[in-house]
């Protein structure tokens, strides 16, 4: 069995490590020089939409998957008759465009913040009026880690938001004063078997995920999130891991976005769950029975952004993952996972490590 993986970043690398343990070979497609997944298999160094490289990947592999959601849909459509592609292209299409994504949540009865599509300055003014300030303006496509976003707090910001982002299709979204953010990570295999991990509580800083903790003591939220996950995955006839990011207010959840791939907020599953999200993604796309998603303790994950300080390398009661990337401000270079025997001890360790590695 050989799996073709589009994208050879850190998610590709962690998929590659899981594949090695399953005795499965991986072949990656990525134009970058020296990407993290180079240590797990051959990387075909061509653009993601290179027709010849994709055709060759399809010929030489048994199934194709991807590690990021901006894979060009047109390029995948060129090979979809030759090889199974999971997660399905339709999931990718919805996740690539915030408007389609929100329309899908609405259609499936998954609660979400009120929003408007914005294509003109008049649309933006009308959205500001209808949704009431503050609102968040987001590009429909290609936004990540808080990029391509503008918070409109007063009517004076409306023009500035249009100047900053107005050259592309946008959505305007109600500002949510959430208590905290969670992600629900689910997995579904080709036969339709579904499992989900315990919710992760996530903290972002400057739009980038900083820490995740799982499990959290929130049975009502867990039931709701599991319901949304299985509705979404069932509707899309989904195969693979899917991460649904949600805002929490009391016992209410509002969907923010979903990623049709393994997710940063699920990195804790490598040491903190019986089967990691990476192994389960591979099991799903190979149509093997899914592994248990049970926690092995109280897990916490701290992202290493911009630098991996020496203090991170000296920790002896935590797991360091160094992706082997060249340091750059704002770049995710690695992460640290702790697994504790109580939520209290996990939280204390996460907070301590987070302070020392900043
Ligand atoms: P996103 O790229 O949509 O995941 O947004 C990045 C982060 O910005 C989220 O994780 C939230 O912390 C924040 N954010 C996004 N949308 C909203 C919103 N409508 N209300 C409040 N905060 C938001």
Short mmCIF file of C-alpha atoms and ligand atoms in Angstrom, two decimals:
data_model
loop_
_atom_site.label_atom_id
_atom_site.label_comp_id
_atom_site.label_asym_id
_atom_site.label_seq_id
_atom_site.Cartn_x
_atom_site.Cartn_y
_atom_site.Cartn_z
CA UNK A 1 0.00 0.00 0.00
CA UNK A 2 1.30 3.44 -0.93
CA UNK A 3 -0.44 6.68 0.02
CA UNK A 4 0.03 9.85 -2.01
CA UNK A 5 -0.04 12.94 0.21
CA UNK A 6 -0.42 16.41 -1.25
CA UNK A 7 1.58 18.73 0.96
CA UNK A 8 4.73 17.78 2.87
CA UNK A 9 4.58 20.19 5.82
CA UNK A 10 4.46 19.18 9.48
CA UNK A 11 1.04 17.56 9.10
CA UNK A 12 2.42 15.48 6.23
CA UNK A 13 5.40 14.61 8.39
CA UNK A 14 3.22 13.38 11.26
CA UNK A 15 1.06 11.40 8.80
CA UNK A 16 4.30 9.94 7.45
CA UNK A 17 5.50 8.88 10.92
CA UNK A 18 2.14 7.18 11.57
CA UNK A 19 2.31 5.49 8.15
CA UNK A 20 5.75 4.10 8.93
CA UNK A 21 4.38 2.39 12.04
CA UNK A 22 1.57 0.89 9.98
CA UNK A 23 4.09 -0.36 7.42
CA UNK A 24 2.65 1.91 4.76
CA UNK A 25 4.74 3.91 2.29
CA UNK A 26 4.06 7.59 1.56
CA UNK A 27 4.89 9.72 -1.47
CA UNK A 28 4.45 13.48 -1.16
CA UNK A 29 3.84 16.32 -3.61
CA UNK A 30 5.14 19.72 -2.50
CA UNK A 31 7.04 22.50 -4.31
CA UNK A 32 8.99 23.58 -1.19
CA UNK A 33 12.69 22.99 -0.80
CA UNK A 34 13.39 20.63 2.09
CA UNK A 35 9.84 20.35 3.56
CA UNK A 36 9.34 18.63 6.97
CA UNK A 37 7.93 15.39 5.48
CA UNK A 38 11.13 14.76 3.48
CA UNK A 39 12.23 12.52 6.36
CA UNK A 40 9.26 10.16 5.82
CA UNK A 41 9.25 9.47 2.12
CA UNK A 42 9.98 10.72 -1.38
CA UNK A 43 8.84 14.29 -2.07
CA UNK A 44 8.01 15.11 -5.68
CA UNK A 45 9.08 18.74 -5.83
CA UNK A 46 6.46 20.15 -8.20
CA UNK A 47 3.60 22.67 -7.83
CA UNK A 48 0.36 21.34 -6.27
CA UNK A 49 -1.50 21.80 -9.57
CA UNK A 50 1.17 20.24 -11.81
CA UNK A 51 -0.92 17.94 -14.02
CA UNK A 52 1.94 15.57 -14.90
CA UNK A 53 3.09 15.23 -11.27
CA UNK A 54 -0.48 14.58 -10.07
CA UNK A 55 -1.02 11.98 -12.80
CA UNK A 56 2.22 10.26 -11.80
CA UNK A 57 1.19 10.35 -8.12
CA UNK A 58 -2.15 8.77 -9.10
CA UNK A 59 -0.36 6.05 -11.11
CA UNK A 60 2.12 5.21 -8.37
CA UNK A 61 -0.18 5.27 -5.30
CA UNK A 62 -3.30 3.42 -4.10
CA UNK A 63 -5.10 6.39 -2.55
CA UNK A 64 -4.52 10.15 -2.40
CA UNK A 65 -5.05 12.43 0.57
CA UNK A 66 -3.90 15.94 1.47
CA UNK A 67 -2.62 17.83 4.49
CA UNK A 68 -3.90 21.33 3.77
CA UNK A 69 -7.18 22.72 2.48
CA UNK A 70 -5.97 25.00 -0.27
CA UNK A 71 -5.17 22.21 -2.72
CA UNK A 72 -6.56 23.39 -6.09
CA UNK A 73 -9.87 21.57 -6.65
CA UNK A 74 -9.47 21.69 -10.47
CA UNK A 75 -6.17 19.86 -10.23
CA UNK A 76 -7.68 17.07 -8.13
CA UNK A 77 -10.60 16.75 -10.53
CA UNK A 78 -8.12 15.83 -13.27
CA UNK A 79 -7.21 12.62 -11.43
CA UNK A 80 -10.42 11.77 -9.57
CA UNK A 81 -11.35 9.06 -12.10
CA UNK A 82 -7.97 7.37 -11.68
CA UNK A 83 -7.65 7.01 -7.91
CA UNK A 84 -9.73 7.46 -4.74
CA UNK A 85 -9.17 10.92 -3.24
CA UNK A 86 -10.04 11.35 0.45
CA UNK A 87 -11.40 13.50 2.05
CA UNK A 88 -13.86 13.96 -0.83
CA UNK A 89 -13.35 16.91 -3.15
CA UNK A 90 -16.76 18.30 -2.19
CA UNK A 91 -15.59 18.70 1.44
CA UNK A 92 -12.54 20.58 0.17
CA UNK A 93 -14.71 22.85 -2.01
CA UNK A 94 -16.84 23.84 0.99
CA UNK A 95 -13.88 24.33 3.32
CA UNK A 96 -12.08 26.56 0.79
CA UNK A 97 -14.80 29.18 0.72
CA UNK A 98 -16.18 30.63 3.94
CA UNK A 99 -19.49 31.49 2.27
CA UNK A 100 -20.12 27.90 1.07
CA UNK A 101 -18.96 26.62 4.44
CA UNK A 102 -21.42 28.81 6.33
CA UNK A 103 -24.24 27.97 3.93
CA UNK A 104 -23.55 24.29 4.58
CA UNK A 105 -23.62 24.75 8.38
CA UNK A 106 -26.92 26.58 8.01
CA UNK A 107 -28.43 23.91 5.76
CA UNK A 108 -27.42 21.15 8.21
CA UNK A 109 -28.82 22.98 11.26
CA UNK A 110 -25.37 23.55 12.81
CA UNK A 111 -25.60 26.89 14.68
CA UNK A 112 -23.22 29.61 13.50
CA UNK A 113 -22.69 33.38 13.93
CA UNK A 114 -24.95 35.52 11.76
CA UNK A 115 -23.16 36.61 8.57
CA UNK A 116 -23.56 38.34 5.21
CA UNK A 117 -21.78 37.92 1.89
CA UNK A 118 -19.95 41.14 0.97
CA UNK A 119 -18.95 41.97 -2.62
CA UNK A 120 -19.32 45.77 -2.70
CA UNK A 121 -18.82 48.73 -0.30
CA UNK A 122 -22.64 48.97 -0.18
CA UNK A 123 -22.87 45.32 0.95
CA UNK A 124 -20.35 46.08 3.68
CA UNK A 125 -22.26 49.13 4.92
CA UNK A 126 -25.51 47.11 4.88
CA UNK A 127 -23.86 44.22 6.76
CA UNK A 128 -22.49 46.59 9.43
CA UNK A 129 -26.02 47.93 9.86
CA UNK A 130 -27.74 44.54 9.91
CA UNK A 131 -25.29 42.64 12.13
CA UNK A 132 -24.52 45.56 14.52
CA UNK A 133 -20.89 46.42 15.32
CA UNK A 134 -18.44 44.96 16.09
CA UNK A 135 -18.22 42.61 13.12
CA UNK A 136 -15.35 40.64 11.60
CA UNK A 137 -14.65 40.90 7.88
CA UNK A 138 -12.96 37.84 6.41
CA UNK A 139 -11.81 36.95 2.93
CA UNK A 140 -13.92 34.10 1.59
CA UNK A 141 -10.86 32.23 0.39
CA UNK A 142 -7.25 31.61 1.47
CA UNK A 143 -7.44 33.04 5.00
CA UNK A 144 -5.63 31.15 7.76
CA UNK A 145 -4.29 31.82 11.26
CA UNK A 146 -6.33 35.03 11.44
CA UNK A 147 -4.84 36.38 8.17
CA UNK A 148 -7.23 38.09 5.75
CA UNK A 149 -9.39 39.41 8.62
CA UNK A 150 -10.38 42.87 9.81
CA UNK A 151 -12.39 43.69 12.92
CA UNK A 152 -14.77 46.61 12.36
CA UNK A 153 -15.40 48.12 15.79
CA UNK A 154 -16.81 51.53 14.89
CA UNK A 155 -18.42 52.95 11.77
CA UNK A 156 -15.09 54.74 11.06
CA UNK A 157 -13.44 51.34 10.49
CA UNK A 158 -15.79 50.38 7.64
CA UNK A 159 -13.83 52.25 4.93
CA UNK A 160 -10.50 50.98 6.25
CA UNK A 161 -11.81 47.38 6.18
CA UNK A 162 -12.90 47.83 2.56
CA UNK A 163 -9.50 49.33 1.61
CA UNK A 164 -7.66 46.48 3.33
CA UNK A 165 -9.66 43.55 1.98
CA UNK A 166 -12.17 44.80 -0.61
CA UNK A 167 -10.30 43.54 -3.69
CA UNK A 168 -11.72 40.04 -3.14
CA UNK A 169 -15.03 38.39 -2.18
CA UNK A 170 -15.68 38.74 1.56
CA UNK A 171 -18.01 37.76 4.32
CA UNK A 172 -19.01 39.90 7.29
CA UNK A 173 -19.59 38.01 10.50
CA UNK A 174 -21.13 38.94 13.81
CA UNK A 175 -18.53 39.35 16.59
CA UNK A 176 -18.97 36.54 19.12
CA UNK A 177 -18.09 37.26 22.77
CA UNK A 178 -17.31 33.64 23.41
CA UNK A 179 -16.20 32.12 26.72
CA UNK A 180 -13.59 30.01 24.96
CA UNK A 181 -12.94 28.07 21.75
CA UNK A 182 -13.01 24.32 21.18
CA UNK A 183 -12.42 21.98 18.32
CA UNK A 184 -14.27 18.74 17.72
CA UNK A 185 -12.17 16.22 15.82
CA UNK A 186 -13.92 13.32 14.15
CA UNK A 187 -12.93 10.56 11.77
CA UNK A 188 -14.96 8.47 9.32
CA UNK A 189 -13.75 5.58 7.19
CA UNK A 190 -14.88 4.48 3.73
CA UNK A 191 -17.45 2.08 5.25
CA UNK A 192 -18.97 4.95 7.25
CA UNK A 193 -17.62 4.00 10.70
CA UNK A 194 -17.39 7.21 12.77
CA UNK A 195 -15.40 8.04 15.91
CA UNK A 196 -14.64 11.32 17.65
CA UNK A 197 -12.00 12.53 20.07
CA UNK A 198 -12.70 14.36 23.31
CA UNK A 199 -13.15 18.10 22.72
CA UNK A 200 -10.00 20.23 22.71
CA UNK A 201 -10.08 23.61 24.39
CA UNK A 202 -7.97 25.99 22.33
CA UNK A 203 -6.31 29.31 23.04
CA UNK A 204 -5.18 31.49 20.15
CA UNK A 205 -2.70 34.33 20.27
CA UNK A 206 -2.43 36.81 17.39
CA UNK A 207 -4.76 34.54 15.40
CA UNK A 208 -2.45 31.50 15.80
CA UNK A 209 -3.25 28.45 17.93
CA UNK A 210 -1.12 28.59 21.05
CA UNK A 211 -2.39 25.81 23.33
CA UNK A 212 -4.88 22.93 23.25
CA UNK A 213 -6.13 20.87 26.19
CA UNK A 214 -8.20 17.71 26.14
CA UNK A 215 -10.40 16.40 27.62
CA UNK A 216 -12.49 19.19 29.10
CA UNK A 217 -15.32 18.66 31.54
CA UNK A 218 -18.24 19.63 29.29
CA UNK A 219 -20.61 16.72 28.60
CA UNK A 220 -23.40 18.90 27.14
CA UNK A 221 -21.00 20.53 24.68
CA UNK A 222 -19.48 17.16 23.81
CA UNK A 223 -22.88 15.68 22.91
CA UNK A 224 -23.75 18.66 20.76
CA UNK A 225 -20.36 18.72 19.01
CA UNK A 226 -20.48 14.98 18.31
CA UNK A 227 -23.93 15.45 16.74
CA UNK A 228 -22.66 18.27 14.50
CA UNK A 229 -19.62 16.23 13.49
CA UNK A 230 -21.60 13.17 12.49
CA UNK A 231 -24.17 15.27 10.60
CA UNK A 232 -21.42 17.05 8.70
CA UNK A 233 -19.37 13.94 7.93
CA UNK A 234 -22.46 11.92 6.98
CA UNK A 235 -23.72 14.66 4.64
CA UNK A 236 -20.37 14.95 2.88
CA UNK A 237 -19.92 11.15 2.74
CA UNK A 238 -16.67 12.09 4.38
CA UNK A 239 -13.57 9.93 4.67
CA UNK A 240 -10.64 10.91 6.91
CA UNK A 241 -10.18 13.22 9.90
CA UNK A 242 -12.26 16.40 10.08
CA UNK A 243 -11.80 19.22 12.60
CA UNK A 244 -14.72 21.49 13.44
CA UNK A 245 -13.80 24.72 15.27
CA UNK A 246 -16.48 26.15 17.52
CA UNK A 247 -17.08 29.10 19.84
CA UNK A 248 -18.46 28.28 23.30
CA UNK A 249 -20.89 30.55 25.14
CA UNK A 250 -22.31 28.82 28.21
CA UNK A 251 -23.88 25.60 26.91
CA UNK A 252 -24.10 26.94 23.36
CA UNK A 253 -21.81 26.19 20.47
CA UNK A 254 -21.43 28.26 17.30
CA UNK A 255 -19.48 26.79 14.39
CA UNK A 256 -16.61 28.90 13.10
CA UNK A 257 -15.05 26.72 10.42
CA UNK A 258 -14.04 23.19 9.55
CA UNK A 259 -10.80 21.75 8.21
CA UNK A 260 -10.98 18.63 6.00
CA UNK A 261 -7.71 17.26 7.38
CA UNK A 262 -5.73 16.43 10.47
CA UNK A 263 -5.55 19.50 12.69
CA UNK A 264 -3.10 21.31 14.93
CA UNK A 265 -5.55 21.15 17.85
CA UNK A 266 -5.38 17.33 17.61
CA UNK A 267 -1.60 16.98 17.94
CA UNK A 268 -2.05 15.94 21.57
CA UNK A 269 -3.58 12.67 20.29
CA UNK A 270 -0.08 11.35 19.40
CA UNK A 271 0.76 10.74 23.05
CA UNK A 272 -2.61 11.50 24.65
CA UNK A 273 -5.00 9.10 22.86
CA UNK A 274 -4.99 5.38 22.15
CA UNK A 275 -4.88 6.07 18.39
CA UNK A 276 -3.55 9.39 17.09
CA UNK A 277 -5.51 11.51 14.62
CA UNK A 278 -2.73 10.76 12.11
CA UNK A 279 -3.05 6.99 12.37
CA UNK A 280 -6.84 7.23 12.27
CA UNK A 281 -6.73 9.43 9.17
CA UNK A 282 -4.64 6.78 7.43
CA UNK A 283 -6.89 3.98 8.70
CA UNK A 284 -9.93 5.88 7.39
CA UNK A 285 -8.54 6.44 3.88
CA UNK A 286 -7.32 2.82 3.69
CA UNK A 287 -10.74 1.67 4.96
CA UNK A 288 -9.33 -0.14 7.99
CA UNK A 289 -11.35 -0.33 11.23
CA UNK A 290 -10.77 2.91 13.15
CA UNK A 291 -8.63 2.87 16.29
CA UNK A 292 -9.92 3.87 19.72
CA UNK A 293 -10.05 7.65 20.19
CA UNK A 294 -10.03 7.37 24.01
CA UNK A 295 -7.75 9.67 26.00
CA UNK A 296 -4.78 8.15 27.79
CA UNK A 297 -4.81 10.93 30.37
CA UNK A 298 -5.23 14.70 30.54
CA UNK A 299 -3.36 16.01 27.53
CA UNK A 300 -2.08 19.48 26.76
CA UNK A 301 -0.24 20.84 23.73
CA UNK A 302 1.82 24.01 23.42
CA UNK A 303 2.78 25.25 19.95
CA UNK A 304 6.33 26.48 19.40
CA UNK A 305 6.00 29.54 17.21
CA UNK A 306 8.92 31.45 15.68
CA UNK A 307 11.58 29.79 17.80
CA UNK A 308 12.35 26.58 19.67
CA UNK A 309 14.17 27.78 22.80
CA UNK A 310 16.74 25.60 24.57
CA UNK A 311 14.35 25.33 27.52
CA UNK A 312 12.00 23.33 25.26
CA UNK A 313 14.78 20.84 24.52
CA UNK A 314 15.61 20.45 28.21
CA UNK A 315 12.11 19.36 29.32
CA UNK A 316 12.17 15.82 30.63
CA UNK A 317 8.49 15.27 31.46
CA UNK A 318 7.03 16.34 28.12
CA UNK A 319 7.26 15.34 24.46
CA UNK A 320 8.99 17.74 22.07
CA UNK A 321 8.19 17.57 18.35
CA UNK A 322 10.61 19.61 16.24
CA UNK A 323 9.38 19.73 12.63
CA UNK A 324 12.85 20.59 11.28
CA UNK A 325 11.78 23.93 9.79
CA UNK A 326 13.87 27.06 9.38
CA UNK A 327 12.85 29.52 12.14
CA UNK A 328 10.87 32.59 11.07
CA UNK A 329 8.63 34.89 13.17
CA UNK A 330 5.07 33.56 13.33
CA UNK A 331 6.03 30.16 11.89
CA UNK A 332 4.91 26.95 13.62
CA UNK A 333 8.22 25.14 14.23
CA UNK A 334 7.17 22.42 16.62
CA UNK A 335 5.01 21.57 19.60
CA UNK A 336 5.23 20.10 23.07
CA UNK A 337 2.74 17.63 24.54
CA UNK A 338 2.19 16.82 28.20
CA UNK A 339 0.00 14.01 29.51
CA UNK A 340 -1.00 14.32 33.17
CA UNK A 341 -3.21 12.36 35.53
CA UNK A 342 -5.52 15.27 36.39
CA UNK A 343 -6.86 18.35 34.63
CA UNK A 344 -5.34 20.52 37.36
CA UNK A 345 -1.84 19.11 36.91
CA UNK A 346 -2.14 19.27 33.10
CA UNK A 347 -3.23 22.92 33.20
CA UNK A 348 -0.41 23.88 35.57
CA UNK A 349 2.16 22.21 33.32
CA UNK A 350 0.77 23.75 30.15
CA UNK A 351 0.82 27.22 31.69
CA UNK A 352 4.36 26.81 33.02
CA UNK A 353 5.74 25.53 29.72
CA UNK A 354 3.82 28.14 27.73
CA UNK A 355 5.54 30.89 29.77
CA UNK A 356 9.01 29.43 29.40
CA UNK A 357 8.86 28.88 25.63
CA UNK A 358 7.35 32.25 24.62
P1 LIG B 1 -10.58 31.94 11.82
O1 LIG B 1 -9.50 32.18 10.80
O2 LIG B 1 -11.95 32.15 11.31
O3 LIG B 1 -10.41 30.61 12.51
O4 LIG B 1 -10.33 33.02 12.96
C1 LIG B 1 -9.15 33.04 13.76
C2 LIG B 1 -9.51 33.41 15.19
O5 LIG B 1 -10.10 34.74 15.22
C3 LIG B 1 -10.56 32.51 15.83
O6 LIG B 1 -9.99 31.33 16.34
C4 LIG B 1 -11.11 33.43 16.91
O7 LIG B 1 -10.21 33.51 18.01
C5 LIG B 1 -11.14 34.78 16.21
N1 LIG B 1 -12.45 35.00 15.56
C6 LIG B 1 -12.80 34.60 14.31
N2 LIG B 1 -14.08 34.92 14.04
C7 LIG B 1 -14.58 35.50 15.14
C8 LIG B 1 -15.87 36.06 15.49
N3 LIG B 1 -16.89 36.05 14.64
N4 LIG B 1 -16.01 36.57 16.74
C9 LIG B 1 -14.98 36.60 17.62
N5 LIG B 1 -13.74 36.11 17.34
C10 LIG B 1 -13.53 35.58 16.12
#
